[in-house]
mmCIF file of C-alpha atoms in Angstrom:
data_model
loop_
_atom_site.group_PDB
_atom_site.id
_atom_site.type_symbol
_atom_site.label_atom_id
_atom_site.label_comp_id
_atom_site.label_asym_id
_atom_site.label_seq_id
_atom_site.Cartn_x
_atom_site.Cartn_y
_atom_site.Cartn_z
ATOM 1 C CA MET A 28 18.570 11.616 32.675
ATOM 2 C CA THR A 29 21.207 11.959 29.971
ATOM 3 C CA PRO A 30 20.446 14.853 27.580
ATOM 4 C CA PRO A 31 19.719 13.868 23.953
ATOM 5 C CA SER A 32 22.392 16.203 22.627
ATOM 6 C CA LEU A 33 25.765 17.246 24.048
ATOM 7 C CA GLU A 34 28.259 19.730 22.645
ATOM 8 C CA GLU A 35 31.992 19.139 22.621
ATOM 9 C CA SER A 36 34.227 21.616 20.762
ATOM 10 C CA SER A 37 32.855 21.908 17.210
ATOM 11 C CA ASP A 38 31.047 18.558 17.293
ATOM 12 C CA GLN A 39 27.762 17.464 18.807
ATOM 13 C CA PHE A 40 26.702 14.114 20.170
ATOM 14 C CA HIS A 41 23.250 12.747 19.446
ATOM 15 C CA LEU A 42 21.573 9.800 21.128
ATOM 16 C CA SER A 43 19.672 7.366 18.907
ATOM 17 C CA ASP A 44 18.375 3.926 19.893
ATOM 18 C CA GLY A 45 20.678 3.831 22.903
ATOM 19 C CA ALA A 46 23.848 4.718 20.969
ATOM 20 C CA TRP A 47 25.715 8.028 20.850
ATOM 21 C CA TYR A 48 26.797 9.496 17.493
ATOM 22 C CA ARG A 49 29.312 12.262 16.961
ATOM 23 C CA VAL A 50 28.099 14.774 14.353
ATOM 24 C CA ASP A 51 30.032 17.704 12.950
ATOM 25 C CA SER A 52 28.292 20.990 13.780
ATOM 26 C CA ASN A 53 28.803 22.258 10.216
ATOM 27 C CA TYR A 54 26.856 19.269 8.951
ATOM 28 C CA LEU A 55 24.002 20.088 11.322
ATOM 29 C CA THR A 56 24.004 23.699 10.148
ATOM 30 C CA LYS A 57 23.783 22.591 6.514
ATOM 31 C CA LEU A 58 21.037 20.120 7.383
ATOM 32 C CA ARG A 59 19.065 22.879 9.097
ATOM 33 C CA SER A 60 19.454 25.272 6.165
ATOM 34 C CA ASP A 61 18.251 22.593 3.745
ATOM 35 C CA LEU A 62 15.197 21.609 5.784
ATOM 36 C CA ASP A 63 13.901 24.694 7.588
ATOM 37 C CA PRO A 64 12.534 26.355 4.404
ATOM 38 C CA HIS A 65 10.159 23.399 4.029
ATOM 39 C CA PHE A 66 8.600 24.032 7.454
ATOM 40 C CA THR A 67 5.467 26.144 7.293
ATOM 41 C CA ASN A 68 4.137 28.651 9.817
ATOM 42 C CA ALA A 69 0.542 27.698 9.012
ATOM 43 C CA VAL A 70 -1.371 26.484 12.060
ATOM 44 C CA LEU A 71 -3.191 23.152 12.098
ATOM 45 C CA PRO A 72 -5.655 21.915 14.723
ATOM 46 C CA ALA A 73 -3.898 20.660 17.832
ATOM 47 C CA ARG A 74 -4.597 16.983 18.367
ATOM 48 C CA ASN A 75 -7.221 16.280 21.036
ATOM 49 C CA VAL A 76 -8.242 12.736 20.076
ATOM 50 C CA HIS A 77 -6.658 9.374 20.788
ATOM 51 C CA SER A 78 -5.659 7.819 17.477
ATOM 52 C CA GLU A 79 -3.977 9.028 14.327
ATOM 53 C CA TYR A 80 -6.998 7.936 12.290
ATOM 54 C CA ASP A 81 -9.326 9.987 14.507
ATOM 55 C CA TYR A 82 -7.078 13.019 14.178
ATOM 56 C CA ASN A 83 -7.157 12.726 10.400
ATOM 57 C CA GLU A 84 -10.908 12.121 10.210
ATOM 58 C CA LYS A 85 -12.223 14.392 12.946
ATOM 59 C CA GLN A 86 -9.747 17.266 12.873
ATOM 60 C CA LEU A 87 -7.808 17.549 9.618
ATOM 61 C CA VAL A 88 -10.592 16.767 7.133
ATOM 62 C CA PRO A 89 -12.950 19.378 8.675
ATOM 63 C CA HIS A 90 -10.048 21.855 8.730
ATOM 64 C CA TRP A 91 -9.701 21.589 4.932
ATOM 65 C CA PRO A 92 -13.190 21.829 3.346
ATOM 66 C CA GLY A 93 -13.429 19.565 0.314
ATOM 67 C CA SER A 94 -10.624 17.278 1.464
ATOM 68 C CA VAL A 95 -11.032 13.495 1.639
ATOM 69 C CA LEU A 96 -9.854 10.897 4.120
ATOM 70 C CA LEU A 97 -7.569 8.247 2.599
ATOM 71 C CA ASP A 98 -5.985 6.855 5.754
ATOM 72 C CA ARG A 99 -5.661 3.032 5.544
ATOM 73 C CA SER A 100 -6.302 3.014 1.783
ATOM 74 C CA ASP A 101 -4.068 1.298 -0.778
ATOM 75 C CA THR A 102 -2.969 2.266 -4.290
ATOM 76 C CA SER A 103 -0.357 -0.418 -4.850
ATOM 77 C CA PRO A 104 -0.504 -2.441 -8.090
ATOM 78 C CA SER A 105 -2.119 -5.870 -7.808
ATOM 79 C CA GLY A 106 0.057 -8.321 -5.896
ATOM 80 C CA GLN A 107 2.422 -5.662 -4.544
ATOM 81 C CA THR A 108 3.063 -4.501 -0.978
ATOM 82 C CA GLN A 109 0.448 -2.042 0.295
ATOM 83 C CA VAL A 110 1.211 1.625 -0.372
ATOM 84 C CA GLU A 111 -0.952 4.241 1.288
ATOM 85 C CA PRO A 112 -1.281 7.270 -1.034
ATOM 86 C CA CYS A 113 -1.696 9.650 1.932
ATOM 87 C CA ASP A 114 -3.860 10.218 4.979
ATOM 88 C CA VAL A 115 -5.773 13.241 3.653
ATOM 89 C CA ALA A 116 -6.008 14.584 0.086
ATOM 90 C CA ARG A 117 -7.164 17.984 -1.138
ATOM 91 C CA VAL A 118 -6.607 20.385 -4.020
ATOM 92 C CA GLU A 119 -4.817 23.661 -3.336
ATOM 93 C CA ASN A 120 -3.451 26.110 -5.901
ATOM 94 C CA GLU A 121 -4.355 23.620 -8.632
ATOM 95 C CA ARG A 122 -2.130 20.921 -7.157
ATOM 96 C CA LEU A 123 -3.136 17.633 -5.590
ATOM 97 C CA VAL A 124 -1.931 17.835 -1.993
ATOM 98 C CA LEU A 125 -1.178 14.469 -0.383
ATOM 99 C CA THR A 126 -0.865 14.852 3.385
ATOM 100 C CA HIS A 127 0.927 12.244 5.495
ATOM 101 C CA VAL A 128 0.515 12.342 9.283
ATOM 102 C CA LYS A 129 2.416 10.910 12.227
ATOM 103 C CA LEU A 130 1.797 11.241 15.958
ATOM 104 C CA GLY A 131 5.011 11.892 17.887
ATOM 105 C CA VAL A 132 8.650 12.221 16.914
ATOM 106 C CA LYS A 133 9.913 8.658 17.226
ATOM 107 C CA ALA A 134 12.772 8.401 14.734
ATOM 108 C CA ALA A 135 11.776 5.095 13.133
ATOM 109 C CA ASP A 136 8.167 6.228 12.641
ATOM 110 C CA LEU A 137 9.184 9.531 11.061
ATOM 111 C CA SER A 138 11.712 7.935 8.735
ATOM 112 C CA HIS A 139 8.968 5.613 7.497
ATOM 113 C CA LEU A 140 6.610 8.582 7.090
ATOM 114 C CA PHE A 141 9.056 10.550 4.952
ATOM 115 C CA SER A 142 9.869 7.522 2.813
ATOM 116 C CA GLN A 143 6.157 6.818 2.382
ATOM 117 C CA GLY A 144 5.557 10.272 0.898
ATOM 118 C CA ALA A 145 8.269 9.837 -1.725
ATOM 119 C CA THR A 146 7.170 6.281 -2.527
ATOM 120 C CA SER A 147 3.562 7.397 -2.974
ATOM 121 C CA VAL A 148 4.443 10.052 -5.565
ATOM 122 C CA GLU A 149 6.862 7.758 -7.380
ATOM 123 C CA LEU A 150 4.145 5.114 -7.683
ATOM 124 C CA LEU A 151 1.524 7.618 -8.889
ATOM 125 C CA ASN A 152 3.964 8.957 -11.485
ATOM 126 C CA THR A 153 4.975 5.584 -12.869
ATOM 127 C CA ALA A 154 1.929 3.308 -12.434
ATOM 128 C CA PRO A 155 -1.279 4.226 -14.309
ATOM 129 C CA GLU A 156 -3.033 1.477 -12.373
ATOM 130 C CA SER A 157 -2.272 3.266 -9.090
ATOM 131 C CA ARG A 158 -3.587 6.574 -10.412
ATOM 132 C CA ALA A 159 -6.778 4.825 -11.491
ATOM 133 C CA VAL A 160 -7.221 3.314 -8.026
ATOM 134 C CA LEU A 161 -6.627 6.691 -6.376
ATOM 135 C CA ARG A 162 -9.160 8.297 -8.706
ATOM 136 C CA GLU A 163 -11.793 5.736 -7.685
ATOM 137 C CA LEU A 164 -11.014 6.144 -3.987
ATOM 138 C CA ILE A 165 -11.407 9.917 -4.177
ATOM 139 C CA GLU A 166 -14.545 9.857 -6.334
ATOM 140 C CA HIS A 167 -16.176 7.427 -3.912
ATOM 141 C CA ARG A 168 -15.598 9.854 -1.035
ATOM 142 C CA ASN A 169 -16.285 13.116 -2.884
ATOM 143 C CA PRO A 170 -17.781 13.037 -6.411
ATOM 144 C CA ASP A 171 -17.142 16.799 -6.763
ATOM 145 C CA PHE A 172 -13.412 16.538 -6.057
ATOM 146 C CA ASP A 173 -11.245 18.212 -8.730
ATOM 147 C CA LEU A 174 -9.199 15.377 -10.232
ATOM 148 C CA ALA A 175 -7.466 17.481 -12.894
ATOM 149 C CA PRO A 176 -4.190 17.692 -10.889
ATOM 150 C CA LEU A 177 -4.132 13.899 -10.653
ATOM 151 C CA GLU A 178 -4.490 13.644 -14.419
ATOM 152 C CA ARG A 179 -1.622 16.140 -14.830
ATOM 153 C CA GLN A 180 0.404 14.299 -12.158
ATOM 154 C CA ASP A 181 0.856 17.606 -10.355
ATOM 155 C CA PHE A 182 1.539 16.692 -6.727
ATOM 156 C CA LYS A 183 2.503 18.330 -3.468
ATOM 157 C CA ILE A 184 3.490 16.346 -0.393
ATOM 158 C CA GLU A 185 2.745 17.596 3.107
ATOM 159 C CA TYR A 186 4.116 15.970 6.230
ATOM 160 C CA VAL A 187 2.264 16.650 9.476
ATOM 161 C CA VAL A 188 4.156 15.768 12.659
ATOM 162 C CA VAL A 189 2.013 15.992 15.791
ATOM 163 C CA THR A 190 4.209 16.902 18.741
ATOM 164 C CA LYS A 191 4.282 18.775 22.016
ATOM 165 C CA LYS A 192 7.478 20.504 20.880
ATOM 166 C CA VAL A 193 7.206 24.172 19.928
ATOM 167 C CA PRO A 194 6.863 24.914 16.174
ATOM 168 C CA ASP A 195 9.672 27.487 16.338
ATOM 169 C CA LEU A 196 12.152 24.599 16.528
ATOM 170 C CA ARG A 197 11.312 23.708 12.926
ATOM 171 C CA SER A 198 13.613 20.884 11.768
ATOM 172 C CA ASP A 199 15.389 20.783 15.149
ATOM 173 C CA ALA A 200 12.186 19.321 16.616
ATOM 174 C CA LEU A 201 12.986 16.062 14.810
ATOM 175 C CA PRO A 202 15.570 13.429 15.763
ATOM 176 C CA LEU A 203 18.820 13.646 13.811
ATOM 177 C CA PHE A 204 18.284 10.531 11.713
ATOM 178 C CA SER A 205 14.738 11.610 10.893
ATOM 179 C CA ARG A 206 16.111 14.912 9.600
ATOM 180 C CA ILE A 207 18.479 12.982 7.374
ATOM 181 C CA SER A 208 15.561 10.855 6.114
ATOM 182 C CA LEU A 209 13.489 13.978 5.510
ATOM 183 C CA ARG A 210 16.217 15.597 3.425
ATOM 184 C CA ARG A 211 16.552 12.414 1.380
ATOM 185 C CA ALA A 212 12.790 12.416 0.769
ATOM 186 C CA CYS A 213 12.782 16.119 -0.152
ATOM 187 C CA ARG A 214 15.507 15.563 -2.719
ATOM 188 C CA ALA A 215 13.688 12.571 -4.196
ATOM 189 C CA LEU A 216 10.439 14.526 -4.405
ATOM 190 C CA ALA A 217 12.185 17.532 -5.942
ATOM 191 C CA SER A 218 13.497 15.244 -8.688
ATOM 192 C CA MET A 219 9.855 14.323 -9.337
ATOM 193 C CA LYS A 220 8.884 18.028 -9.363
ATOM 194 C CA ALA A 221 6.769 17.635 -6.228
ATOM 195 C CA GLU A 222 6.715 20.440 -3.664
ATOM 196 C CA VAL A 223 7.224 19.537 0.020
ATOM 197 C CA SER A 224 5.887 21.221 3.164
ATOM 198 C CA VAL A 225 6.213 20.165 6.796
ATOM 199 C CA TYR A 226 3.836 21.091 9.625
ATOM 200 C CA LEU A 227 4.490 20.752 13.334
ATOM 201 C CA ALA A 228 0.966 20.396 14.738
ATOM 202 C CA GLY A 229 0.309 20.768 18.447
ATOM 203 C CA ASP A 230 -0.603 17.895 20.725
ATOM 204 C CA MET A 231 -3.155 18.549 23.488
ATOM 205 C CA TYR A 232 -4.201 14.949 24.011
ATOM 206 C CA ILE A 233 -3.771 13.675 27.553
ATOM 207 C CA THR A 234 -3.488 9.928 27.937
ATOM 208 C CA GLN A 235 -5.959 8.596 30.442
ATOM 209 C CA LYS A 236 -4.266 6.711 33.268
ATOM 210 C CA ARG A 237 -5.715 3.328 34.036
ATOM 211 C CA GLU A 238 -6.726 2.842 37.634
ATOM 212 C CA ARG A 239 -5.355 -0.264 39.269
ATOM 213 C CA PRO A 240 -8.149 -2.538 40.513
ATOM 214 C CA ARG A 241 -8.631 -2.239 44.252
ATOM 215 C CA LYS A 242 -8.356 -5.403 46.267
ATOM 216 C CA ASN A 243 -11.361 -6.562 48.194
ATOM 217 C CA LYS A 244 -10.593 -7.050 51.869
ATOM 218 C CA SER A 245 -12.461 -10.346 51.848
ATOM 219 C CA ASP A 246 -10.066 -11.548 49.119
ATOM 220 C CA ASP A 247 -7.111 -10.785 51.387
ATOM 221 C CA VAL A 248 -8.699 -12.701 54.280
ATOM 222 C CA SER A 249 -9.500 -15.733 52.151
ATOM 223 C CA SER A 250 -5.969 -15.799 50.735
ATOM 224 C CA GLN A 251 -4.554 -15.775 54.249
ATOM 225 C CA GLU A 252 -6.867 -18.604 55.274
ATOM 226 C CA ASP A 253 -5.688 -20.662 52.289
#
């Protein structure tokens, strides 16, 4: 199997969607220095359920008492493309924390995740209608939820990437183009005065192998007779 990254002099080669890209090592160093401070050492529950929704509902929400599940919800203005505000919301240090989750480190999925976080905050900052919808969604799930940070538009974005890779890798655990997307999202969120944190959560889920149906000997005999 061809390795995903090869070194040649001062450059590195990265494989993405079947194509190799030459990347200057100084660029990678700068990318790492920009992103690694956003990665947190805090430990989240390791995934042990099948779906992303189940992980959010059964593992993350119980991990953060008072948090609410918003996976599959929509805060887009009427007639616009659906925008999910986050997967899980909670208040921490008087800020509204919007957590976005993705299982695995597939580049296209992560790039969408990082863009989604920035789009969510931009919409909440600029569209009163979206803030009103989010308020109703949260109140329906937890009437005691502190909505003051939403009124102040004081947001923090958290990205949770569930992976079998070790957390010590920090940003290097992500594909190159996902790192570029993450930096773009961090810069956009910084311009909106939103803090950004990234978690690498463990993955303990083992996919169940499907057993192939066993042939009945009588079926083999009848097929030969035919």
